[in-house]
Each structure stands twice: as structure tokens, then as C-alpha cells.
JSON list of C-alpha atoms in Angstrom, two decimals:
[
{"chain": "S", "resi": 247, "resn": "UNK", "atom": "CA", "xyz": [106.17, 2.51, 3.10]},
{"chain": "S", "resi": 248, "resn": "UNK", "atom": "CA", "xyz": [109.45, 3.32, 4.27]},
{"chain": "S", "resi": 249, "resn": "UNK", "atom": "CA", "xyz": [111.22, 6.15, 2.49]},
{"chain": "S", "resi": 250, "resn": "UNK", "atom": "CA", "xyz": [114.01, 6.07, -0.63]},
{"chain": "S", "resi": 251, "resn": "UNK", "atom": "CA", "xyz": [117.53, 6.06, 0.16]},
{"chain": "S", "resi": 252, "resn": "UNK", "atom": "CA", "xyz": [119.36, 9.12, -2.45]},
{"chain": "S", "resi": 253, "resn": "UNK", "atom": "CA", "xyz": [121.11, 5.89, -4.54]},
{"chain": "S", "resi": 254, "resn": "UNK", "atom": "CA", "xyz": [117.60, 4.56, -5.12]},
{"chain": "S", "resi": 255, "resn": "UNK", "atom": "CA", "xyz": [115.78, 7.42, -6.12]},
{"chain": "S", "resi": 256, "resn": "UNK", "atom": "CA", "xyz": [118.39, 8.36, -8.82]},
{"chain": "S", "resi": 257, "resn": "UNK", "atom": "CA", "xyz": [116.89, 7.26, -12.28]},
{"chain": "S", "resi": 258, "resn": "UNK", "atom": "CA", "xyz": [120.47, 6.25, -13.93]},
{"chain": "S", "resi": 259, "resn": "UNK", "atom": "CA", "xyz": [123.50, 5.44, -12.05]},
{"chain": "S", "resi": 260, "resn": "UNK", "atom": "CA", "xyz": [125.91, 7.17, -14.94]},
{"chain": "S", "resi": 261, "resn": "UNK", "atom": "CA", "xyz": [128.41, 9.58, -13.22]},
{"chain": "S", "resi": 262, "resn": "UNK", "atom": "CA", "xyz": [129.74, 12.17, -15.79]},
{"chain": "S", "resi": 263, "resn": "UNK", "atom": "CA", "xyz": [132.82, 13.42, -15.23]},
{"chain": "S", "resi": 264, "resn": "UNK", "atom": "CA", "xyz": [135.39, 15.48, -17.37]},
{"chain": "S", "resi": 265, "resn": "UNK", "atom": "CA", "xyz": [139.08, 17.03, -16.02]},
{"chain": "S", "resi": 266, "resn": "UNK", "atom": "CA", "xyz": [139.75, 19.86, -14.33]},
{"chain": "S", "resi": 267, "resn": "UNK", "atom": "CA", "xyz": [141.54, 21.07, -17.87]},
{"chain": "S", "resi": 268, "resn": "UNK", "atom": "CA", "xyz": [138.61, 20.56, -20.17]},
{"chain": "S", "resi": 269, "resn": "UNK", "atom": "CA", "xyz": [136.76, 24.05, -21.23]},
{"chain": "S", "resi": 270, "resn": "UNK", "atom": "CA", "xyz": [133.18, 24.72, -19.95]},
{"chain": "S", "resi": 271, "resn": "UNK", "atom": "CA", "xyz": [132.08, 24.33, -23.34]},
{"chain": "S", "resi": 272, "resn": "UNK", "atom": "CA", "xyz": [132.90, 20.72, -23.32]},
{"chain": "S", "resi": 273, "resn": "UNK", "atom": "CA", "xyz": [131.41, 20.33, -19.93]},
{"chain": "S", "resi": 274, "resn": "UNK", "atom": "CA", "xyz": [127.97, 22.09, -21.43]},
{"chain": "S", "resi": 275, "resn": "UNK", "atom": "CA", "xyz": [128.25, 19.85, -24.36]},
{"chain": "S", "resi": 276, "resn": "UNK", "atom": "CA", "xyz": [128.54, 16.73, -22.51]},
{"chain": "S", "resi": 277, "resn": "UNK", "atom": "CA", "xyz": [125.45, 18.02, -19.97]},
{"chain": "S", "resi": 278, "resn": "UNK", "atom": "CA", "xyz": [123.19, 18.55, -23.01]},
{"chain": "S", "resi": 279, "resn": "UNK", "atom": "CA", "xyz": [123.99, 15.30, -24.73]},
{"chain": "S", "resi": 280, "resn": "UNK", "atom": "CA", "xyz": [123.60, 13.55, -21.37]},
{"chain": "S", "resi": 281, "resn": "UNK", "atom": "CA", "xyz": [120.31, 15.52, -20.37]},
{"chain": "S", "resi": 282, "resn": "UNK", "atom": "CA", "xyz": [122.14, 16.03, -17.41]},
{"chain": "S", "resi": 283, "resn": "UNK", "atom": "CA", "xyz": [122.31, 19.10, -14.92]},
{"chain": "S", "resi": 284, "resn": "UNK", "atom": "CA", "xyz": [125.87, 18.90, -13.29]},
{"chain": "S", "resi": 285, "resn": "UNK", "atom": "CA", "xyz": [129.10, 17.32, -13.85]},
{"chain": "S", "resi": 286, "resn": "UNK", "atom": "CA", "xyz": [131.76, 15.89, -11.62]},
{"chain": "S", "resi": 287, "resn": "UNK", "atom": "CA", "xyz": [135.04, 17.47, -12.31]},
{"chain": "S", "resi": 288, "resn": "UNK", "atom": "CA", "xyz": [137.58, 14.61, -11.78]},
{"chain": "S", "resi": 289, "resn": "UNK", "atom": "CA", "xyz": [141.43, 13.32, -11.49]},
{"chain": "S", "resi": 290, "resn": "UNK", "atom": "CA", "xyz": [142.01, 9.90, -12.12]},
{"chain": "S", "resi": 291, "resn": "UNK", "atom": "CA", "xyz": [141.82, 7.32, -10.71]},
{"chain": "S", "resi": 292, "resn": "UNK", "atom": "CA", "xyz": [138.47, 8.69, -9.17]},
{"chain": "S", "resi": 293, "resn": "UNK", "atom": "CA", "xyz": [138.95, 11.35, -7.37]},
{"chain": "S", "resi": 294, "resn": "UNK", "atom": "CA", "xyz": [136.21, 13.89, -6.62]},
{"chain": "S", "resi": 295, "resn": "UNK", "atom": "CA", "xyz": [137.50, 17.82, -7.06]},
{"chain": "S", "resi": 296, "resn": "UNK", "atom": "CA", "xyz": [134.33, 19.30, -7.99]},
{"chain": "S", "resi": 297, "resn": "UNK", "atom": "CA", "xyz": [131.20, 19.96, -9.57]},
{"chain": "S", "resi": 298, "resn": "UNK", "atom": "CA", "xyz": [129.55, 21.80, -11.86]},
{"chain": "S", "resi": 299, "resn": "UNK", "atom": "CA", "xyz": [125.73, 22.81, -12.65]},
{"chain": "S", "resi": 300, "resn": "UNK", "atom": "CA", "xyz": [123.65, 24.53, -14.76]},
{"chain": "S", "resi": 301, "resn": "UNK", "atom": "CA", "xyz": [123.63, 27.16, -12.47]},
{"chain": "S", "resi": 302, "resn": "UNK", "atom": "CA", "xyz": [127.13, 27.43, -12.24]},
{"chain": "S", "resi": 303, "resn": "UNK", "atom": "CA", "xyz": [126.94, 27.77, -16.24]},
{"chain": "S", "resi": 304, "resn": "UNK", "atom": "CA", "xyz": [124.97, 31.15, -16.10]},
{"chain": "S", "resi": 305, "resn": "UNK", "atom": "CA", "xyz": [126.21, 32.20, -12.77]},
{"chain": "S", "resi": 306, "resn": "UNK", "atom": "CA", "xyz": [130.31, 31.94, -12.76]},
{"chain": "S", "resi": 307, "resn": "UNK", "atom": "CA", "xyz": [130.15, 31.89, -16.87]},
{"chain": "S", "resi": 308, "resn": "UNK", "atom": "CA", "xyz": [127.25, 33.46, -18.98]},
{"chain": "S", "resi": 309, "resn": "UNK", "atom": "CA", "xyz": [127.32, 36.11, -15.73]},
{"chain": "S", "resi": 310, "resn": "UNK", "atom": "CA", "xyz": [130.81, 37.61, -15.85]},
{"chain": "S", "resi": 311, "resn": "UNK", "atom": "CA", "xyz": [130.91, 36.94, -19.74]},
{"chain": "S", "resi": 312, "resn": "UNK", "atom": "CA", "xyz": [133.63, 34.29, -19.75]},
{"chain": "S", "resi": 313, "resn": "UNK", "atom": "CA", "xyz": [134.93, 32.46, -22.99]},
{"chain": "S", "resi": 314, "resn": "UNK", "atom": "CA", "xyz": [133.41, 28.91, -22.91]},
{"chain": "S", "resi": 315, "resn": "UNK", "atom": "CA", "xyz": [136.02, 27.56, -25.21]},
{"chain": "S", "resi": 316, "resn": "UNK", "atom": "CA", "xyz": [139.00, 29.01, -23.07]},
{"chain": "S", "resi": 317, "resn": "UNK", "atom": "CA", "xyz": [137.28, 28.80, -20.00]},
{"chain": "S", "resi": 318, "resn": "UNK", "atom": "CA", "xyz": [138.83, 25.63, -18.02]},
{"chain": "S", "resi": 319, "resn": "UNK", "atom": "CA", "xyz": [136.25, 23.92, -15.32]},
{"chain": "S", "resi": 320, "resn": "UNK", "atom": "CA", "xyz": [138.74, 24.31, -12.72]},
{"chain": "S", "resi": 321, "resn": "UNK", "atom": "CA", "xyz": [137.92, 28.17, -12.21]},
{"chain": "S", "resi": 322, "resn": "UNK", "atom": "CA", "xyz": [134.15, 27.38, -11.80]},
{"chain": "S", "resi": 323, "resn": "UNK", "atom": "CA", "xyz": [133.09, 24.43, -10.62]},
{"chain": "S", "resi": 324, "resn": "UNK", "atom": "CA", "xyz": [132.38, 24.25, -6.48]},
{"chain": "S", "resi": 325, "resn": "UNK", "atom": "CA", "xyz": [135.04, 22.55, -5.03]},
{"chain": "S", "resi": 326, "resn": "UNK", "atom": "CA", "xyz": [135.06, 19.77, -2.51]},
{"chain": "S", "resi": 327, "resn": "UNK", "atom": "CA", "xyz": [131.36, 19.49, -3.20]},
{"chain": "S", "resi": 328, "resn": "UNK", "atom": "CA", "xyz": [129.06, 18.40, 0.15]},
{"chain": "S", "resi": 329, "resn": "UNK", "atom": "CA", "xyz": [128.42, 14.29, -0.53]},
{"chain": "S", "resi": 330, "resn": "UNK", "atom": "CA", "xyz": [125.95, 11.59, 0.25]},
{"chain": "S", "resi": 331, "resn": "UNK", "atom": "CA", "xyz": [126.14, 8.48, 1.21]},
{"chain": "S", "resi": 332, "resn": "UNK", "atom": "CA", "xyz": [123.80, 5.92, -0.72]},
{"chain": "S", "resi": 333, "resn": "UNK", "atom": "CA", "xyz": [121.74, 4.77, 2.05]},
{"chain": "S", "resi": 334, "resn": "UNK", "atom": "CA", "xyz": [120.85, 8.90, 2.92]},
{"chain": "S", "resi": 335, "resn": "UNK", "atom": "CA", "xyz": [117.61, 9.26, 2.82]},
{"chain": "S", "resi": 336, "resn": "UNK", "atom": "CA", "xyz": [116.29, 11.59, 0.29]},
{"chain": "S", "resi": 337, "resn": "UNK", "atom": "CA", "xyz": [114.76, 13.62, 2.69]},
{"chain": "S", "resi": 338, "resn": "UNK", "atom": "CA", "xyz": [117.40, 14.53, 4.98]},
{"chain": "S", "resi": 339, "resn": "UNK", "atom": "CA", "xyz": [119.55, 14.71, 1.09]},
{"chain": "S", "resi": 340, "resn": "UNK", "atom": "CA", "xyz": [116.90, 17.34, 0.23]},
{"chain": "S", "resi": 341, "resn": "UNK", "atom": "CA", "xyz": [117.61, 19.37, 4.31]},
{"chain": "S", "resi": 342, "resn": "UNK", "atom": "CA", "xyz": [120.49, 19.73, 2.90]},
{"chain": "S", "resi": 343, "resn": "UNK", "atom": "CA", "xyz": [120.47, 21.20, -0.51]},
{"chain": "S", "resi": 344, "resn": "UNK", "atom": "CA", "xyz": [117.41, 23.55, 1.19]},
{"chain": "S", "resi": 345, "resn": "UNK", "atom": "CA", "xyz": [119.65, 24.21, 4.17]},
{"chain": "S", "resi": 346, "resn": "UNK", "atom": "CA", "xyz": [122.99, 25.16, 1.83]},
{"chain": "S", "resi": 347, "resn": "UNK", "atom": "CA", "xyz": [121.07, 26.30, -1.26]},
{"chain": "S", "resi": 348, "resn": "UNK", "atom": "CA", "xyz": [122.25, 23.42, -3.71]},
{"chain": "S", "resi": 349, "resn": "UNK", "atom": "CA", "xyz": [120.86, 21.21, -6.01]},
{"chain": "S", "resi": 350, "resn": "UNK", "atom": "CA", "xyz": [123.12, 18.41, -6.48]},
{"chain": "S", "resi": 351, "resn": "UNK", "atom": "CA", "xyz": [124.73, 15.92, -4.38]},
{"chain": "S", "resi": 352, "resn": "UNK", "atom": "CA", "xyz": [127.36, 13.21, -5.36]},
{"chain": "S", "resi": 353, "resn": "UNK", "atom": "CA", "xyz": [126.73, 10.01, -4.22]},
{"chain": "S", "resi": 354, "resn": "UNK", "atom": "CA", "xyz": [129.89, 8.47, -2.47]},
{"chain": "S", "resi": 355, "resn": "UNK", "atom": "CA", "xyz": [129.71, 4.89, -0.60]},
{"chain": "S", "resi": 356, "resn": "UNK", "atom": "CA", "xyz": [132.06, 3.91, 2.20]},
{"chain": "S", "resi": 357, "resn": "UNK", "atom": "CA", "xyz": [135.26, 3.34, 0.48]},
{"chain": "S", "resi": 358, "resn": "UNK", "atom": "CA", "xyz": [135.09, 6.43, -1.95]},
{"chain": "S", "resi": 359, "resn": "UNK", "atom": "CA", "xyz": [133.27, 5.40, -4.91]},
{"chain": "S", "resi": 360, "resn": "UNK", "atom": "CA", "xyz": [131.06, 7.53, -6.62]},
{"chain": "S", "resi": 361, "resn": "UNK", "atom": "CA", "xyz": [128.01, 6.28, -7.50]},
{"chain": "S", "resi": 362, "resn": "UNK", "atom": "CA", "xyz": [126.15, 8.58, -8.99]},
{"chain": "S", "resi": 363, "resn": "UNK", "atom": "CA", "xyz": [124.78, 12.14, -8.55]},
{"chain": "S", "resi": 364, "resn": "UNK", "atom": "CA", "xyz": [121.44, 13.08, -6.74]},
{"chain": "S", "resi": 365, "resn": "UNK", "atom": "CA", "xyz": [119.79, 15.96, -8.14]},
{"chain": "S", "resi": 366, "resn": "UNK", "atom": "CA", "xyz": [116.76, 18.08, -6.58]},
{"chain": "S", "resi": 367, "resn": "UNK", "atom": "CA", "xyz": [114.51, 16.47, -9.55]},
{"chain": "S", "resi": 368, "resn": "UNK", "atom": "CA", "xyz": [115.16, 12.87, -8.27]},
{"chain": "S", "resi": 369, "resn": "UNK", "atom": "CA", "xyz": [112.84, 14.06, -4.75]},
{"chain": "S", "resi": 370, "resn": "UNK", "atom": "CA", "xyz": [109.48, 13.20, -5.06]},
{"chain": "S", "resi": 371, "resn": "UNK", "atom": "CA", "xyz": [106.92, 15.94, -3.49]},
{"chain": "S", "resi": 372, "resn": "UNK", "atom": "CA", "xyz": [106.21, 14.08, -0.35]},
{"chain": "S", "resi": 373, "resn": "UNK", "atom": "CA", "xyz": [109.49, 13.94, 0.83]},
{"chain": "S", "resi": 374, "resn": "UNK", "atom": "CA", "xyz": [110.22, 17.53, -0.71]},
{"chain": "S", "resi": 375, "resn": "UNK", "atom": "CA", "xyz": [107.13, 18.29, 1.95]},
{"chain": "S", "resi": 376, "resn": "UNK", "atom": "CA", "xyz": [109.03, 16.18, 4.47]},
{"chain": "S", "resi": 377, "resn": "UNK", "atom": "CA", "xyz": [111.82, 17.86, 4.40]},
{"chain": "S", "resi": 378, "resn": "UNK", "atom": "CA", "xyz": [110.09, 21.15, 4.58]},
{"chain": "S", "resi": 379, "resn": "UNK", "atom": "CA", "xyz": [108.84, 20.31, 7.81]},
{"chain": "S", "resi": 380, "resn": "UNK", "atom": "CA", "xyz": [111.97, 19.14, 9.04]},
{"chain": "S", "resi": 381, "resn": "UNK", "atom": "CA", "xyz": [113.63, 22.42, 7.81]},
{"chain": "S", "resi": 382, "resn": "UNK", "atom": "CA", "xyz": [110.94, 24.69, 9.53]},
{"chain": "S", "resi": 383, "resn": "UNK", "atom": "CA", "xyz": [111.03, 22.60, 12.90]},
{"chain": "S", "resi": 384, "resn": "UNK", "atom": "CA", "xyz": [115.21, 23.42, 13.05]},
{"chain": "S", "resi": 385, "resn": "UNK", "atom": "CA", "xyz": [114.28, 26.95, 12.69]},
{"chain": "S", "resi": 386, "resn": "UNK", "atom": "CA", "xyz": [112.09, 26.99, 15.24]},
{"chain": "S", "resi": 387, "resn": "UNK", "atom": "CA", "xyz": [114.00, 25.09, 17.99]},
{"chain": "S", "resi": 388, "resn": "UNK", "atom": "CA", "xyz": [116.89, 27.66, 16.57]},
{"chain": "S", "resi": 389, "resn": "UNK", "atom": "CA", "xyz": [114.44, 30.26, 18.02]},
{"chain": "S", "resi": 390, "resn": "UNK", "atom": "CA", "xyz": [113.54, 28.73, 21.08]},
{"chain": "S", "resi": 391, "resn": "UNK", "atom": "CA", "xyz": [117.45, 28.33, 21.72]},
{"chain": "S", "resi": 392, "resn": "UNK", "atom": "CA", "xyz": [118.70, 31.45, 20.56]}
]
């Protein structure tokens, strides 16, 4: 059975986006409503600027005690987030995130489109395991090499 590309294995191909103006509190609102754990921060017409998790929520807001309401996405989303293509397979998608500590990608295809958002929870275990592997055979040819 050959393996999932990242665009297949996401569930719902909805990309939700707000501005780089609107408060965190929107962004949470909009997450919740969604069931969603990130959000693209956008500029029109489609242009990717950043993201922003659930992590980033109680990290970079909750953390230092910001004001949700007053709190604009721009000062805490990751910017110029790492992206996919759709045909990446899920478990070189999943290297990644383990290899950069992450837990969403954006989905971009050739000509700039985003097409959705691949999230850790869209793996299934066997290519989580996969992955593993492939992430503990780099370390060891990183020790064999120096």
C-alpha cells in the first residue's frame, strides 16, 4: 500500500486565515468554532505571512500575560512558516515537524496556492513509526560522520 501524500491525509481542505491586524482573540475564536489548531495569518490576495497554533496561544500569549483583545496576530504568529508541498509524503511531513519541533505545516502546490494545513493529528501511527525510524537513522549516520 503505498503511503499518503500530506494533501490526502488532511480530513478537510478549509484553510483559515485572518489578517495580520485582527486580535488573538479573534484568531482563538475562529480556532474554536473551526475545531481547528492553527491559523494562517494572511494578506490578500493569498499571501502566506504566518501561522499561528494553539501553542503559540499559551506560549507567546497566556505565557507573558498579553491582552487577547489588543493583542494583534502579527506579534505572535511564526513567520514565514516551513511549507509542504501536496504530494509530500506524510512521513517525511512528520521528519520534519519532529526534526524542527512543529506541529503544523501549510500545504502550498507549485504555483503558491494554499491548500490546506497538515497538522501532527492528520499522521497515522505507522507512518508516525516511520518517521521515527527515519529520524533515528539521520542521527546515527550524524554520528558516524561527525
Amino acid at each position: 500500500m503505498p503511503e499518503r501524500t500530506v494533501y490526502q491525509s488532511v480530513p478537510r481542505k478549509h484553510v483559515l486565515s485572518l489578517g495580520q491586524r485582527a486580535s488573538v482573540w479573534e484568531a482563538a475564536c475562529a480556532m474554536t468554532r473551526e475545531n481547528c489548531g492553527s491559523i494562517l495569518v494572511m494578506e490578500p490576495p493569498g499571501k502566506l505571512l504566518g501561522i499561528v497554533t494553539e501553542r503559540d496561544l499559551m506560549t507567546r500569549v497566556l505565557a507573558r500575560a498579553l491582552e487577547p483583545k489588543a493583542t494583534p496576530l502579527a506579534e505572535v504568529m511564526t513567520p514565514h512558516p516551513i511549507c509542504v508541498a501536496p504530494e509530500c509524503r506524510v512521513s517525511d511531513a512528520v521528519l520534519i515537524m519532529i526534526e524542527r519541533g512543529f506541529r503544523h505545516l501549510p500545504i502550498v502546490d507549485a504555483s503558491g496556492k494554499i491548500l490546506g494545513v497538515f497538522s501532527a493529528r492528520d499522521a497515522l501511527p505507522r507512518e508516525v513509526g516511520a518517521a521515527l525510524s527515519q529520524a533515528e537513522f539521520h542521527e546515527q549516520v550524524k554520528d558516524v560522520l561527525g
